[in-house]
Short mmCIF file of C-alpha atoms in Angstrom, two decimals:
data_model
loop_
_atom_site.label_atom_id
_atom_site.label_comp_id
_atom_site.label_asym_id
_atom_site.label_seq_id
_atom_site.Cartn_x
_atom_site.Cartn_y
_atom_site.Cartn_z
CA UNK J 69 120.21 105.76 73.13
CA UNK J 70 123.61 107.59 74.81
CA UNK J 71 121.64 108.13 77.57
CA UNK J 72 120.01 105.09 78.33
CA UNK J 73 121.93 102.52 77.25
CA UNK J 74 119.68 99.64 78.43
CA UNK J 75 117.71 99.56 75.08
CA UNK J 76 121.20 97.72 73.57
CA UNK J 77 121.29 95.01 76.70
CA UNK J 78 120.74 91.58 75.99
CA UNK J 79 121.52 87.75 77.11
CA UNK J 80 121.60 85.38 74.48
CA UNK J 81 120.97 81.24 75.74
CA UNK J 82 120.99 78.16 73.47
CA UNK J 83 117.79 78.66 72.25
CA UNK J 84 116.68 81.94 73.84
CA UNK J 85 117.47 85.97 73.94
CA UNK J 86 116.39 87.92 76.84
CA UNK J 87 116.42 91.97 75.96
CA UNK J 88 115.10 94.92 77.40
CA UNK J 89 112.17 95.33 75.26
CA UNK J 90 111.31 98.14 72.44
CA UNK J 91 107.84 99.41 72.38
CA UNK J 92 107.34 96.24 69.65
CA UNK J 93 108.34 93.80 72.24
CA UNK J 94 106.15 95.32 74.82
CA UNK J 95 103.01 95.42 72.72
CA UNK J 96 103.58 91.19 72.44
CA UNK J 97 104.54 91.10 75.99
CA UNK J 98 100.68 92.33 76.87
CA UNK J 99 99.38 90.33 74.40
CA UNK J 100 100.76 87.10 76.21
CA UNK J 101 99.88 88.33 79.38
CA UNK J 102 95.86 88.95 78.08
CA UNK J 103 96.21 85.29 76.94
CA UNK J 104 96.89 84.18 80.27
CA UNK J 105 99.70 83.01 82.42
CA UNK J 106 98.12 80.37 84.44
CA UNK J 107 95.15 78.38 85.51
CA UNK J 108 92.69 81.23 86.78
CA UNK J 109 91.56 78.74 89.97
CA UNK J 110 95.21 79.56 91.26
CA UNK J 111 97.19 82.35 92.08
CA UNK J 112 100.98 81.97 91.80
CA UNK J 113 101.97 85.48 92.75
CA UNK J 114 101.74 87.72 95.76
CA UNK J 115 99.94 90.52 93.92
CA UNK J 116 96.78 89.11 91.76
CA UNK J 117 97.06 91.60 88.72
CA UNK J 118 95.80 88.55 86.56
CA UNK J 119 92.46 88.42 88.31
CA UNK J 120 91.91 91.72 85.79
CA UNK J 121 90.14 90.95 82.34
CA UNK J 122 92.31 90.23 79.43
CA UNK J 123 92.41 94.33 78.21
CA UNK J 124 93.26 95.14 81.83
CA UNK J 125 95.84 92.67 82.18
CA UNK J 126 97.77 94.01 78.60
CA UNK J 127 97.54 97.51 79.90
CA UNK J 128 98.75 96.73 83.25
CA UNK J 129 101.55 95.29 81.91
CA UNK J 130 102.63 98.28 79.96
CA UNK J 131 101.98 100.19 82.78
CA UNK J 132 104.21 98.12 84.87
CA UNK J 133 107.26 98.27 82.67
CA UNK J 134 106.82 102.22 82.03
CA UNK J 135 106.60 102.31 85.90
CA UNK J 136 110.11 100.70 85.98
CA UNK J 137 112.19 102.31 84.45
CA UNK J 138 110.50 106.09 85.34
CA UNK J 139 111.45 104.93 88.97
CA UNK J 140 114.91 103.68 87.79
CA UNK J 141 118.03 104.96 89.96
CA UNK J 142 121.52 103.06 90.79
CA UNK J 143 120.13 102.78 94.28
CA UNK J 144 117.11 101.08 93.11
CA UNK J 145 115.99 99.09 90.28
CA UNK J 146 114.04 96.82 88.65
CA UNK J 147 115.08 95.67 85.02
CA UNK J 148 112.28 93.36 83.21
CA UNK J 149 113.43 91.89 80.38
CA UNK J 150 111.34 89.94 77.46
CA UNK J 151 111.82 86.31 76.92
CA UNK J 152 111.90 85.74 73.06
CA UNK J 153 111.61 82.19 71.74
CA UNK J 154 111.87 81.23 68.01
CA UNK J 155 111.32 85.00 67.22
CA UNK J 156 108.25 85.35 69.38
CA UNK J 157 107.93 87.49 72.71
CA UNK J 158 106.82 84.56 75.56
CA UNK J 159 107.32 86.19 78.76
CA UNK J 160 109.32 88.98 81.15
CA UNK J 161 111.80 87.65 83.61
CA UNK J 162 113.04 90.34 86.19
CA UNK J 163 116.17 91.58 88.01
CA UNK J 164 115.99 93.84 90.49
CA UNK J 165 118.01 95.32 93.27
CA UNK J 166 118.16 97.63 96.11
CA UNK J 167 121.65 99.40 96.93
CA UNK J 168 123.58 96.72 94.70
CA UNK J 169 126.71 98.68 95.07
CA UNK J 170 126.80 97.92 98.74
CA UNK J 171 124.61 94.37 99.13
CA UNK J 172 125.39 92.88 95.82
CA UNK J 173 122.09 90.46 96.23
CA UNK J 174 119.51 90.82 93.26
CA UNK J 175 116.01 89.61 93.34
CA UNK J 176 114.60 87.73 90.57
CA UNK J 177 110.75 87.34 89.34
CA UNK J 178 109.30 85.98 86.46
CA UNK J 179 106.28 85.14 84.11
CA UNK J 180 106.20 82.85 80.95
CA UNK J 181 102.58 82.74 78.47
CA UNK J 182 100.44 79.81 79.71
CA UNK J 183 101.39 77.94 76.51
CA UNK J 184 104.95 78.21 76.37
CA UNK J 185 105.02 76.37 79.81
CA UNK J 186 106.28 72.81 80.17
CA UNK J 187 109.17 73.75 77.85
CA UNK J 188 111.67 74.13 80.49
CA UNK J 189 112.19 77.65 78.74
CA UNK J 190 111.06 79.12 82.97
CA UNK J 191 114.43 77.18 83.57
CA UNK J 192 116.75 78.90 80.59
CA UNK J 193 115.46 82.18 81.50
CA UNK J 194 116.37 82.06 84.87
CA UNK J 195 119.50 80.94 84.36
CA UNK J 196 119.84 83.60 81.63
CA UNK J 197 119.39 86.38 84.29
CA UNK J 198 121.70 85.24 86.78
CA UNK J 199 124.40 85.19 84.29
CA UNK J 200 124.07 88.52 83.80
CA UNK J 201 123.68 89.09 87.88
CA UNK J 202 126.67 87.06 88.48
CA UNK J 203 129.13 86.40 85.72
CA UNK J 204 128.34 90.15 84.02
CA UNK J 205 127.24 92.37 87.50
CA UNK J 206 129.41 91.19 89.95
CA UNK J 207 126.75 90.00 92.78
CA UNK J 208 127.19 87.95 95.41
CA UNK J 209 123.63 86.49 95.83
CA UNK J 210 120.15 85.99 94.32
CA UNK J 211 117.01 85.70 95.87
CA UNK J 212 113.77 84.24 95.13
CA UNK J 213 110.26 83.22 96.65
CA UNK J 214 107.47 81.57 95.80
CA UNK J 215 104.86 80.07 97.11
CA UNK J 216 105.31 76.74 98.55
CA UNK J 217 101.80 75.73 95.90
CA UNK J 218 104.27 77.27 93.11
CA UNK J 219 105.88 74.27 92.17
CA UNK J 220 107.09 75.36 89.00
CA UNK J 221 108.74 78.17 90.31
CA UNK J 222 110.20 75.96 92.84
CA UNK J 223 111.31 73.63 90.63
CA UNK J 224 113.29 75.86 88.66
CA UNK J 225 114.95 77.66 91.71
CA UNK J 226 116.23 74.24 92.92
CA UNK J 227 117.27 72.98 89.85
CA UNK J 228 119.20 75.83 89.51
CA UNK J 229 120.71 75.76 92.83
CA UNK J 230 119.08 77.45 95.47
CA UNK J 231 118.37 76.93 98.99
CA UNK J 232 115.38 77.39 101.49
CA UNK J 233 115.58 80.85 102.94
CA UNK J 234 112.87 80.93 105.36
CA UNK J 235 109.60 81.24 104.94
CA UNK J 236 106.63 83.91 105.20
CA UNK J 237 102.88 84.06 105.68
CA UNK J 238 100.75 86.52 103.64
CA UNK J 239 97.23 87.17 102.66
CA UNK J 240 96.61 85.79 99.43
CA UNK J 241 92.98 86.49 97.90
CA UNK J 242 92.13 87.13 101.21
CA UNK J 243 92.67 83.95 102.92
CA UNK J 244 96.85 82.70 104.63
CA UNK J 245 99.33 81.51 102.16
CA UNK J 246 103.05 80.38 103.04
CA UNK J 247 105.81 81.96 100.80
CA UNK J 248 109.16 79.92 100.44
CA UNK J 249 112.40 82.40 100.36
CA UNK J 250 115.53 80.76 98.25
CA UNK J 251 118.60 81.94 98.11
CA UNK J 252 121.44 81.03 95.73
CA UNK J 253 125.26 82.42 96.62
CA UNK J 254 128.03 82.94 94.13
CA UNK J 255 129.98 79.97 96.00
CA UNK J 256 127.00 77.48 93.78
CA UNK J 257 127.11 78.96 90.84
CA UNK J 258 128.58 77.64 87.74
CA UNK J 259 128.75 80.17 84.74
CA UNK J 260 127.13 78.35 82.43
CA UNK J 261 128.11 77.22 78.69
CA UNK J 262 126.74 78.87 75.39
CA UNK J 263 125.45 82.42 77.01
CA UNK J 264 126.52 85.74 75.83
CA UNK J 265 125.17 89.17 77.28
CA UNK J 266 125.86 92.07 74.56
CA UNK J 267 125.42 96.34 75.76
CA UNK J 268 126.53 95.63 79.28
CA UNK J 269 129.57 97.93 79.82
CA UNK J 270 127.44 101.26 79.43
CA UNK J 271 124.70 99.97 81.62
CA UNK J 272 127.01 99.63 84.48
CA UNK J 273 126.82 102.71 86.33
CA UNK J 274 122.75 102.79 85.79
CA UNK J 275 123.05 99.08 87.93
CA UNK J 276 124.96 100.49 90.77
CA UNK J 277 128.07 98.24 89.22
CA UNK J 278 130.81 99.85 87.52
CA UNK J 279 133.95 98.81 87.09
CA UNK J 280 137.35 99.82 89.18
CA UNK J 281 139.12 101.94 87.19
#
């Protein structure tokens, strides 16, 4: 689409491709999420949309990724992008950013289908999306947080580099949990080997990043 080039974005990994999905890719998306994401005893994120039944949980997610991109300026966004492994839609991982032209920082958030876990595909995908923050946007830093009973999440932000940021308490099915804040800066990343993003240059200006002329 000329105007709205995003639908031509990708990030291609080793063994992975991370695109912003078609109505196709969205319809698998829910259907992972209705499968589940994690153990229902625990809650891994800060809002607990998977305590919804299966149907809910598939609509929700369409509804979230409609909601994106409606909302979608330079000065704000939020870009969730499908995980496809072997051909098959496994999860969304997200970039996001407030007033990138001026803070370069993005945010990142993710989730992968409960059975595609243990793959070390959480890891790829990450590292997928911060290519494209650093080596293809331009930014400076990335931030993360999970919390500190996440420990998938935050094993893949240290692998990957980061560093504690602080932390945060917030009300998590009604009773305190502590939130970890990570940080990774350009000065520890390394781009790394065998990723390509594809569609970038028209996207620019819609990420608050185009280039000098």
């Amino acid at each position: 689409m000329r105007h709205w080039p995003l639908f031509s974005l990708s990030i291609t990994t080793p063994r992975l491709e991370l695109r912003v999905p078609s109505l196709a890719d969205l319809d698998e998306l829910a259907e992972r999420a209705a499968e589940g994401v994690h153990d229902p005893a625990e809650m891994p994120f800060f809002q607990p949309w998977t305590d919804a039944s299966p149907e809910e949980r598939a609509r929700g997610t369409l509804r979230y990724v409609f909601g994106r991109w409606g909302a979608w300026t330079p000065e704000s966004w939020s870009c969730p992008l499908v995980t496809v492994s072997e051909g098959r839609v496994v999860g969304v991982q997200e970039l996001e950013a407030v007033d990138f032209a001026v803070t370069r920082e993005v945010r990142t958030g993710s989730w992968l289908g409960l059975r595609h876990q243990g793959q070390g595909i959480g890891t790829e995908m990450r590292r997928a999306v911060l290519h494209l923050a650093f080596d293809g946007l331009g930014a400076e830093s990335a931030v993360s947080e999970a919390f500190l009973d996440n420990h998938r999440s935050l094993g893949v932000s240290r692998r990957l580099g980061y560093r504690d940021d602080g932390l945060a308490r917030h009300s998590r099915r009604g009773k305190p949990a502590v939130q970890q804040r990570l940080r990774l800066d350009r000065e520890h990343w390394s781009t790394p080997s065998g990723h390509r993003i594809d569609g970038l240059e028209p996207c620019l200006p819609l990420f608050g990043a185009a280039r000098d002329a």
